[in-house]
PDB file of N, CA and C in Angstrom:
ATOM      1  N   UNK A  26     -45.733  51.478  27.641  1.00 53.00           N
ATOM      2  CA  UNK A  26     -46.249  50.293  26.999  1.00 53.00           C
ATOM      3  C   UNK A  26     -46.737  49.250  27.994  1.00 53.00           C
ATOM      4  N   UNK A  27     -47.023  49.671  29.216  1.00 62.00           N
ATOM      5  CA  UNK A  27     -47.515  48.720  30.218  1.00 62.00           C
ATOM      6  C   UNK A  27     -48.879  48.142  29.837  1.00 62.00           C
ATOM      7  N   UNK A  28     -49.612  48.819  28.992  1.00 62.00           N
ATOM      8  CA  UNK A  28     -50.943  48.362  28.608  1.00 62.00           C
ATOM      9  C   UNK A  28     -50.894  47.278  27.542  1.00 62.00           C
ATOM     10  N   UNK A  29     -49.754  47.112  26.860  1.00 64.00           N
ATOM     11  CA  UNK A  29     -49.680  46.182  25.737  1.00 64.00           C
ATOM     12  C   UNK A  29     -49.970  44.730  26.111  1.00 64.00           C
ATOM     13  N   UNK A  30     -49.362  44.157  27.184  1.00 61.00           N
ATOM     14  CA  UNK A  30     -49.695  42.762  27.505  1.00 61.00           C
ATOM     15  C   UNK A  30     -51.184  42.553  27.788  1.00 61.00           C
ATOM     16  N   UNK A  31     -51.814  43.521  28.453  1.00 63.00           N
ATOM     17  CA  UNK A  31     -53.248  43.410  28.701  1.00 63.00           C
ATOM     18  C   UNK A  31     -54.049  43.415  27.418  1.00 63.00           C
ATOM     19  N   UNK A  32     -53.619  44.252  26.476  1.00 63.00           N
ATOM     20  CA  UNK A  32     -54.283  44.311  25.179  1.00 63.00           C
ATOM     21  C   UNK A  32     -54.191  42.968  24.465  1.00 63.00           C
ATOM     22  N   UNK A  33     -53.049  42.304  24.622  1.00 60.00           N
ATOM     23  CA  UNK A  33     -52.833  41.024  23.962  1.00 60.00           C
ATOM     24  C   UNK A  33     -53.342  39.844  24.766  1.00 60.00           C
ATOM     25  N   UNK A  34     -53.932  40.110  25.908  1.00 58.00           N
ATOM     26  CA  UNK A  34     -54.473  39.026  26.720  1.00 58.00           C
ATOM     27  C   UNK A  34     -53.410  38.306  27.526  1.00 58.00           C
ATOM     28  N   UNK A  35     -52.290  38.961  27.756  1.00 56.00           N
ATOM     29  CA  UNK A  35     -51.177  38.329  28.449  1.00 56.00           C
ATOM     30  C   UNK A  35     -51.169  38.642  29.924  1.00 56.00           C
ATOM     31  N   UNK A  36     -50.017  39.076  30.407  1.00 56.00           N
ATOM     32  CA  UNK A  36     -49.794  39.296  31.834  1.00 56.00           C
ATOM     33  C   UNK A  36     -50.819  40.261  32.411  1.00 56.00           C
ATOM     34  N   UNK A  37     -51.321  39.920  33.571  1.00 54.00           N
ATOM     35  CA  UNK A  37     -52.239  40.779  34.291  1.00 54.00           C
ATOM     36  C   UNK A  37     -51.980  40.568  35.777  1.00 54.00           C
ATOM     37  N   UNK A  38     -52.480  41.467  36.629  1.00 54.00           N
ATOM     38  CA  UNK A  38     -52.253  41.300  38.065  1.00 54.00           C
ATOM     39  C   UNK A  38     -52.736  39.936  38.553  1.00 54.00           C
ATOM     40  N   UNK A  39     -52.065  39.426  39.580  1.00 51.00           N
ATOM     41  CA  UNK A  39     -52.351  38.085  40.075  1.00 51.00           C
ATOM     42  C   UNK A  39     -53.821  37.918  40.462  1.00 51.00           C
ATOM     43  N   UNK A  40     -54.398  38.946  41.084  1.00 51.00           N
ATOM     44  CA  UNK A  40     -55.800  38.816  41.509  1.00 51.00           C
ATOM     45  C   UNK A  40     -56.761  38.776  40.325  1.00 51.00           C
ATOM     46  N   UNK A  41     -56.290  39.228  39.169  1.00 50.00           N
ATOM     47  CA  UNK A  41     -57.145  39.200  37.979  1.00 50.00           C
ATOM     48  C   UNK A  41     -56.716  38.110  36.993  1.00 50.00           C
ATOM     49  N   UNK A  42     -55.850  37.207  37.463  1.00 52.00           N
ATOM     50  CA  UNK A  42     -55.318  36.179  36.563  1.00 52.00           C
ATOM     51  C   UNK A  42     -56.452  35.330  35.991  1.00 52.00           C
ATOM     52  N   UNK A  43     -56.373  35.083  34.721  1.00 58.00           N
ATOM     53  CA  UNK A  43     -57.365  34.262  34.040  1.00 58.00           C
ATOM     54  C   UNK A  43     -56.723  33.669  32.789  1.00 58.00           C
ATOM     55  N   UNK A  44     -57.342  32.688  32.260  1.00 66.00           N
ATOM     56  CA  UNK A  44     -56.870  32.119  31.002  1.00 66.00           C
ATOM     57  C   UNK A  44     -57.466  32.956  29.876  1.00 66.00           C
ATOM     58  N   UNK A  45     -56.606  33.536  29.031  1.00 65.00           N
ATOM     59  CA  UNK A  45     -57.149  34.389  27.967  1.00 65.00           C
ATOM     60  C   UNK A  45     -57.949  33.567  26.966  1.00 65.00           C
ATOM     61  N   UNK A  46     -58.955  34.184  26.366  1.00 70.00           N
ATOM     62  CA  UNK A  46     -59.708  33.495  25.316  1.00 70.00           C
ATOM     63  C   UNK A  46     -58.766  33.090  24.177  1.00 70.00           C
ATOM     64  N   UNK A  47     -59.191  32.138  23.377  1.00 73.00           N
ATOM     65  CA  UNK A  47     -58.348  31.582  22.318  1.00 73.00           C
ATOM     66  C   UNK A  47     -57.838  32.651  21.358  1.00 73.00           C
ATOM     67  N   UNK A  48     -58.684  33.626  21.001  1.00 72.00           N
ATOM     68  CA  UNK A  48     -58.233  34.648  20.050  1.00 72.00           C
ATOM     69  C   UNK A  48     -57.148  35.536  20.650  1.00 72.00           C
ATOM     70  N   UNK A  49     -57.273  35.870  21.948  1.00 74.00           N
ATOM     71  CA  UNK A  49     -56.228  36.663  22.594  1.00 74.00           C
ATOM     72  C   UNK A  49     -54.948  35.857  22.758  1.00 74.00           C
ATOM     73  N   UNK A  50     -55.066  34.588  23.087  1.00 77.00           N
ATOM     74  CA  UNK A  50     -53.888  33.733  23.232  1.00 77.00           C
ATOM     75  C   UNK A  50     -53.168  33.594  21.894  1.00 77.00           C
ATOM     76  N   UNK A  51     -53.916  33.486  20.823  1.00 80.00           N
ATOM     77  CA  UNK A  51     -53.325  33.387  19.492  1.00 80.00           C
ATOM     78  C   UNK A  51     -52.599  34.675  19.133  1.00 80.00           C
ATOM     79  N   UNK A  52     -53.201  35.828  19.468  1.00 79.00           N
ATOM     80  CA  UNK A  52     -52.574  37.118  19.200  1.00 79.00           C
ATOM     81  C   UNK A  52     -51.286  37.263  20.005  1.00 79.00           C
ATOM     82  N   UNK A  53     -51.323  36.875  21.273  1.00 81.00           N
ATOM     83  CA  UNK A  53     -50.140  36.955  22.125  1.00 81.00           C
ATOM     84  C   UNK A  53     -49.030  36.039  21.599  1.00 81.00           C
ATOM     85  N   UNK A  54     -49.379  34.846  21.179  1.00 84.00           N
ATOM     86  CA  UNK A  54     -48.399  33.917  20.630  1.00 84.00           C
ATOM     87  C   UNK A  54     -47.767  34.499  19.360  1.00 84.00           C
ATOM     88  N   UNK A  55     -48.576  35.057  18.495  1.00 85.00           N
ATOM     89  CA  UNK A  55     -48.069  35.663  17.260  1.00 85.00           C
ATOM     90  C   UNK A  55     -47.143  36.828  17.573  1.00 85.00           C
ATOM     91  N   UNK A  56     -47.521  37.651  18.540  1.00 85.00           N
ATOM     92  CA  UNK A  56     -46.689  38.785  18.959  1.00 85.00           C
ATOM     93  C   UNK A  56     -45.341  38.290  19.484  1.00 85.00           C
ATOM     94  N   UNK A  57     -45.359  37.273  20.330  1.00 86.00           N
ATOM     95  CA  UNK A  57     -44.106  36.729  20.879  1.00 86.00           C
ATOM     96  C   UNK A  57     -43.219  36.155  19.785  1.00 86.00           C
ATOM     97  N   UNK A  58     -43.803  35.494  18.807  1.00 88.00           N
ATOM     98  CA  UNK A  58     -43.029  34.934  17.702  1.00 88.00           C
ATOM     99  C   UNK A  58     -42.400  36.057  16.873  1.00 88.00           C
ATOM    100  N   UNK A  59     -43.146  37.138  16.631  1.00 89.00           N
ATOM    101  CA  UNK A  59     -42.593  38.268  15.882  1.00 89.00           C
ATOM    102  C   UNK A  59     -41.433  38.913  16.637  1.00 89.00           C
ATOM    103  N   UNK A  60     -41.590  39.118  17.937  1.00 89.00           N
ATOM    104  CA  UNK A  60     -40.519  39.721  18.737  1.00 89.00           C
ATOM    105  C   UNK A  60     -39.298  38.817  18.739  1.00 89.00           C
ATOM    106  N   UNK A  61     -39.497  37.510  18.903  1.00 90.00           N
ATOM    107  CA  UNK A  61     -38.372  36.578  18.918  1.00 90.00           C
ATOM    108  C   UNK A  61     -37.648  36.595  17.572  1.00 90.00           C
ATOM    109  N   UNK A  62     -38.388  36.680  16.491  1.00 90.00           N
ATOM    110  CA  UNK A  62     -37.777  36.720  15.161  1.00 90.00           C
ATOM    111  C   UNK A  62     -36.923  37.976  14.996  1.00 90.00           C
ATOM    112  N   UNK A  63     -37.440  39.122  15.434  1.00 90.00           N
ATOM    113  CA  UNK A  63     -36.671  40.364  15.339  1.00 90.00           C
ATOM    114  C   UNK A  63     -35.403  40.297  16.197  1.00 90.00           C
ATOM    115  N   UNK A  64     -35.508  39.706  17.376  1.00 90.00           N
ATOM    116  CA  UNK A  64     -34.327  39.542  18.228  1.00 90.00           C
ATOM    117  C   UNK A  64     -33.311  38.604  17.587  1.00 90.00           C
ATOM    118  N   UNK A  65     -33.784  37.560  16.932  1.00 89.00           N
ATOM    119  CA  UNK A  65     -32.872  36.628  16.259  1.00 89.00           C
ATOM    120  C   UNK A  65     -32.125  37.337  15.131  1.00 89.00           C
ATOM    121  N   UNK A  66     -32.811  38.186  14.361  1.00 90.00           N
ATOM    122  CA  UNK A  66     -32.139  38.934  13.289  1.00 90.00           C
ATOM    123  C   UNK A  66     -31.095  39.879  13.875  1.00 90.00           C
ATOM    124  N   UNK A  67     -31.447  40.550  14.962  1.00 87.00           N
ATOM    125  CA  UNK A  67     -30.525  41.491  15.597  1.00 87.00           C
ATOM    126  C   UNK A  67     -29.303  40.771  16.161  1.00 87.00           C
ATOM    127  N   UNK A  68     -29.510  39.661  16.841  1.00 85.00           N
ATOM    128  CA  UNK A  68     -28.374  38.948  17.422  1.00 85.00           C
ATOM    129  C   UNK A  68     -27.483  38.362  16.324  1.00 85.00           C
ATOM    130  N   UNK A  69     -28.065  37.951  15.201  1.00 86.00           N
ATOM    131  CA  UNK A  69     -27.262  37.450  14.078  1.00 86.00           C
ATOM    132  C   UNK A  69     -26.350  38.553  13.551  1.00 86.00           C
ATOM    133  N   UNK A  70     -26.895  39.765  13.416  1.00 85.00           N
ATOM    134  CA  UNK A  70     -26.088  40.882  12.925  1.00 85.00           C
ATOM    135  C   UNK A  70     -24.945  41.192  13.880  1.00 85.00           C
ATOM    136  N   UNK A  71     -25.215  41.118  15.175  1.00 81.00           N
ATOM    137  CA  UNK A  71     -24.165  41.390  16.158  1.00 81.00           C
ATOM    138  C   UNK A  71     -23.093  40.309  16.098  1.00 81.00           C
ATOM    139  N   UNK A  72     -23.506  39.054  16.037  1.00 79.00           N
ATOM    140  CA  UNK A  72     -22.550  37.951  16.044  1.00 79.00           C
ATOM    141  C   UNK A  72     -21.731  37.883  14.764  1.00 79.00           C
ATOM    142  N   UNK A  73     -22.248  38.403  13.665  1.00 79.00           N
ATOM    143  CA  UNK A  73     -21.557  38.322  12.376  1.00 79.00           C
ATOM    144  C   UNK A  73     -21.042  39.680  11.902  1.00 79.00           C
ATOM    145  N   UNK A  74     -20.879  40.595  12.828  1.00 76.00           N
ATOM    146  CA  UNK A  74     -20.330  41.901  12.502  1.00 76.00           C
ATOM    147  C   UNK A  74     -18.867  41.761  12.096  1.00 76.00           C
ATOM    148  N   UNK A  75     -18.370  42.719  11.336  1.00 72.00           N
ATOM    149  CA  UNK A  75     -16.958  42.703  10.944  1.00 72.00           C
ATOM    150  C   UNK A  75     -16.042  42.711  12.166  1.00 72.00           C
ATOM    151  N   UNK A  76     -16.473  43.385  13.225  1.00 63.00           N
ATOM    152  CA  UNK A  76     -15.655  43.453  14.433  1.00 63.00           C
ATOM    153  C   UNK A  76     -15.644  42.132  15.193  1.00 63.00           C
ATOM    154  N   UNK A  77     -16.654  41.300  15.003  1.00 65.00           N
ATOM    155  CA  UNK A  77     -16.750  40.042  15.748  1.00 65.00           C
ATOM    156  C   UNK A  77     -15.989  38.905  15.058  1.00 65.00           C
ATOM    157  N   UNK A  78     -15.604  39.089  13.819  1.00 67.00           N
ATOM    158  CA  UNK A  78     -14.913  38.028  13.074  1.00 67.00           C
ATOM    159  C   UNK A  78     -13.480  37.866  13.584  1.00 67.00           C
ATOM    160  N   UNK A  79     -12.991  36.618  13.585  1.00 66.00           N
ATOM    161  CA  UNK A  79     -11.610  36.400  14.020  1.00 66.00           C
ATOM    162  C   UNK A  79     -10.633  37.134  13.105  1.00 66.00           C
ATOM    163  N   UNK A  80      -9.829  37.951  13.684  1.00 68.00           N
ATOM    164  CA  UNK A  80      -8.825  38.711  12.961  1.00 68.00           C
ATOM    165  C   UNK A  80      -7.834  39.237  13.980  1.00 68.00           C
ATOM    166  N   UNK A  81      -6.749  39.808  13.533  1.00 72.00           N
ATOM    167  CA  UNK A  81      -5.825  40.369  14.514  1.00 72.00           C
ATOM    168  C   UNK A  81      -6.534  41.392  15.392  1.00 72.00           C
ATOM    169  N   UNK A  82      -6.344  41.259  16.688  1.00 69.00           N
ATOM    170  CA  UNK A  82      -7.047  42.128  17.634  1.00 69.00           C
ATOM    171  C   UNK A  82      -6.509  43.556  17.551  1.00 69.00           C
ATOM    172  N   UNK A  83      -7.420  44.482  17.445  1.00 75.00           N
ATOM    173  CA  UNK A  83      -7.061  45.899  17.458  1.00 75.00           C
ATOM    174  C   UNK A  83      -7.802  46.554  18.602  1.00 75.00           C
ATOM    175  N   UNK A  84      -7.493  47.787  18.868  1.00 78.00           N
ATOM    176  CA  UNK A  84      -8.191  48.478  19.953  1.00 78.00           C
ATOM    177  C   UNK A  84      -9.680  48.647  19.620  1.00 78.00           C
ATOM    178  N   UNK A  85      -9.987  48.814  18.327  1.00 75.00           N
ATOM    179  CA  UNK A  85     -11.402  48.938  17.937  1.00 75.00           C
ATOM    180  C   UNK A  85     -12.143  47.635  18.201  1.00 75.00           C
ATOM    181  N   UNK A  86     -11.521  46.508  17.893  1.00 74.00           N
ATOM    182  CA  UNK A  86     -12.162  45.209  18.153  1.00 74.00           C
ATOM    183  C   UNK A  86     -12.375  45.019  19.654  1.00 74.00           C
ATOM    184  N   UNK A  87     -11.366  45.363  20.434  1.00 77.00           N
ATOM    185  CA  UNK A  87     -11.473  45.194  21.882  1.00 77.00           C
ATOM    186  C   UNK A  87     -12.557  46.092  22.466  1.00 77.00           C
ATOM    187  N   UNK A  88     -12.626  47.338  22.005  1.00 79.00           N
ATOM    188  CA  UNK A  88     -13.669  48.251  22.491  1.00 79.00           C
ATOM    189  C   UNK A  88     -15.055  47.752  22.090  1.00 79.00           C
ATOM    190  N   UNK A  89     -15.175  47.271  20.843  1.00 75.00           N
ATOM    191  CA  UNK A  89     -16.457  46.764  20.371  1.00 75.00           C
ATOM    192  C   UNK A  89     -16.884  45.563  21.201  1.00 75.00           C
ATOM    193  N   UNK A  90     -15.961  44.639  21.454  1.00 76.00           N
ATOM    194  CA  UNK A  90     -16.276  43.437  22.231  1.00 76.00           C
ATOM    195  C   UNK A  90     -16.716  43.796  23.638  1.00 76.00           C
ATOM    196  N   UNK A  91     -16.003  44.725  24.264  1.00 80.00           N
ATOM    197  CA  UNK A  91     -16.352  45.133  25.629  1.00 80.00           C
ATOM    198  C   UNK A  91     -17.690  45.857  25.671  1.00 80.00           C
ATOM    199  N   UNK A  92     -17.965  46.646  24.646  1.00 82.00           N
ATOM    200  CA  UNK A  92     -19.210  47.413  24.632  1.00 82.00           C
ATOM    201  C   UNK A  92     -20.434  46.594  24.286  1.00 82.00           C
ATOM    202  N   UNK A  93     -20.261  45.576  23.463  1.00 82.00           N
ATOM    203  CA  UNK A  93     -21.411  44.810  22.987  1.00 82.00           C
ATOM    204  C   UNK A  93     -21.749  43.640  23.915  1.00 82.00           C
ATOM    205  N   UNK A  94     -20.851  43.262  24.802  1.00 84.00           N
ATOM    206  CA  UNK A  94     -21.104  42.109  25.659  1.00 84.00           C
ATOM    207  C   UNK A  94     -22.372  42.253  26.502  1.00 84.00           C
ATOM    208  N   UNK A  95     -22.599  43.389  27.215  1.00 87.00           N
ATOM    209  CA  UNK A  95     -23.845  43.501  27.990  1.00 87.00           C
ATOM    210  C   UNK A  95     -25.099  43.415  27.116  1.00 87.00           C
ATOM    211  N   UNK A  96     -25.030  44.005  25.928  1.00 86.00           N
ATOM    212  CA  UNK A  96     -26.171  43.942  25.010  1.00 86.00           C
ATOM    213  C   UNK A  96     -26.419  42.509  24.551  1.00 86.00           C
ATOM    214  N   UNK A  97     -25.349  41.804  24.191  1.00 85.00           N
ATOM    215  CA  UNK A  97     -25.492  40.417  23.745  1.00 85.00           C
ATOM    216  C   UNK A  97     -26.041  39.548  24.862  1.00 85.00           C
ATOM    217  N   UNK A  98     -25.595  39.788  26.090  1.00 88.00           N
ATOM    218  CA  UNK A  98     -26.103  39.013  27.224  1.00 88.00           C
ATOM    219  C   UNK A  98     -27.602  39.237  27.414  1.00 88.00           C
ATOM    220  N   UNK A  99     -28.047  40.486  27.318  1.00 90.00           N
ATOM    221  CA  UNK A  99     -29.475  40.787  27.450  1.00 90.00           C
ATOM    222  C   UNK A  99     -30.276  40.162  26.314  1.00 90.00           C
ATOM    223  N   UNK A 100     -29.741  40.190  25.106  1.00 89.00           N
ATOM    224  CA  UNK A 100     -30.431  39.559  23.978  1.00 89.00           C
ATOM    225  C   UNK A 100     -30.603  38.062  24.189  1.00 89.00           C
ATOM    226  N   UNK A 101     -29.564  37.414  24.690  1.00 89.00           N
ATOM    227  CA  UNK A 101     -29.640  35.972  24.939  1.00 89.00           C
ATOM    228  C   UNK A 101     -30.702  35.671  25.985  1.00 89.00           C
ATOM    229  N   UNK A 102     -30.721  36.433  27.061  1.00 92.00           N
ATOM    230  CA  UNK A 102     -31.725  36.210  28.115  1.00 92.00           C
ATOM    231  C   UNK A 102     -33.141  36.468  27.594  1.00 92.00           C
ATOM    232  N   UNK A 103     -33.303  37.539  26.845  1.00 91.00           N
ATOM    233  CA  UNK A 103     -34.622  37.866  26.309  1.00 91.00           C
ATOM    234  C   UNK A 103     -35.101  36.804  25.331  1.00 91.00           C
ATOM    235  N   UNK A 104     -34.215  36.353  24.444  1.00 90.00           N
ATOM    236  CA  UNK A 104     -34.585  35.303  23.504  1.00 90.00           C
ATOM    237  C   UNK A 104     -34.938  34.009  24.222  1.00 90.00           C
ATOM    238  N   UNK A 105     -34.152  33.646  25.215  1.00 91.00           N
ATOM    239  CA  UNK A 105     -34.418  32.416  25.967  1.00 91.00           C
ATOM    240  C   UNK A 105     -35.789  32.477  26.636  1.00 91.00           C
ATOM    241  N   UNK A 106     -36.077  33.596  27.278  1.00 91.00           N
ATOM    242  CA  UNK A 106     -37.365  33.730  27.958  1.00 91.00           C
ATOM    243  C   UNK A 106     -38.527  33.736  26.967  1.00 91.00           C
ATOM    244  N   UNK A 107     -38.349  34.379  25.827  1.00 90.00           N
ATOM    245  CA  UNK A 107     -39.405  34.360  24.813  1.00 90.00           C
ATOM    246  C   UNK A 107     -39.644  32.950  24.284  1.00 90.00           C
ATOM    247  N   UNK A 108     -38.569  32.212  24.018  1.00 90.00           N
ATOM    248  CA  UNK A 108     -38.723  30.843  23.541  1.00 90.00           C
ATOM    249  C   UNK A 108     -39.420  29.959  24.569  1.00 90.00           C
ATOM    250  N   UNK A 109     -39.098  30.145  25.845  1.00 90.00           N
ATOM    251  CA  UNK A 109     -39.769  29.395  26.910  1.00 90.00           C
ATOM    252  C   UNK A 109     -41.252  29.752  26.944  1.00 90.00           C
ATOM    253  N   UNK A 110     -41.555  31.045  26.808  1.00 87.00           N
ATOM    254  CA  UNK A 110     -42.955  31.484  26.816  1.00 87.00           C
ATOM    255  C   UNK A 110     -43.704  30.930  25.604  1.00 87.00           C
ATOM    256  N   UNK A 111     -43.056  30.959  24.434  1.00 87.00           N
ATOM    257  CA  UNK A 111     -43.694  30.420  23.231  1.00 87.00           C
ATOM    258  C   UNK A 111     -43.953  28.920  23.392  1.00 87.00           C
ATOM    259  N   UNK A 112     -42.979  28.216  23.945  1.00 89.00           N
ATOM    260  CA  UNK A 112     -43.137  26.762  24.131  1.00 89.00           C
ATOM    261  C   UNK A 112     -44.201  26.424  25.147  1.00 89.00           C
ATOM    262  N   UNK A 113     -44.478  27.337  26.080  1.00 85.00           N
ATOM    263  CA  UNK A 113     -45.459  27.040  27.133  1.00 85.00           C
ATOM    264  C   UNK A 113     -46.896  27.318  26.698  1.00 85.00           C
ATOM    265  N   UNK A 114     -47.095  27.897  25.512  1.00 79.00           N
ATOM    266  CA  UNK A 114     -48.459  28.146  25.048  1.00 79.00           C
ATOM    267  C   UNK A 114     -49.157  26.813  24.788  1.00 79.00           C
ATOM    268  N   UNK A 115     -50.388  26.759  25.208  1.00 73.00           N
ATOM    269  CA  UNK A 115     -51.175  25.567  24.938  1.00 73.00           C
ATOM    270  C   UNK A 115     -51.573  25.546  23.473  1.00 73.00           C
ATOM    271  N   UNK A 116     -51.886  24.397  22.980  1.00 63.00           N
ATOM    272  CA  UNK A 116     -52.302  24.267  21.599  1.00 63.00           C
ATOM    273  C   UNK A 116     -53.543  25.123  21.374  1.00 63.00           C
ATOM    274  N   UNK A 117     -53.510  25.917  20.325  1.00 54.00           N
ATOM    275  CA  UNK A 117     -54.622  26.833  20.058  1.00 54.00           C
ATOM    276  C   UNK A 117     -55.475  26.297  18.940  1.00 54.00           C
TER     277      UNK A 117
END
């Protein structure tokens, strides 16, 4: 999927850096908003899972918490970076 950002008018090699035309910038912004929305739904499901709710700790809860922590950390970083990218778009 290395070709996808180029298709959307996004990231390109530094020597070819340019400001994408308005239609490509709008498409890239829409794509980023869709990805951020899907990540928000996924992180909500993880945070509100039956295993994540406060209850007496069991080995299943402990295993789930240990296993999901790296995934949750990556989701937080990805969401943060997407939100920063969305906020940095110029008015279209």
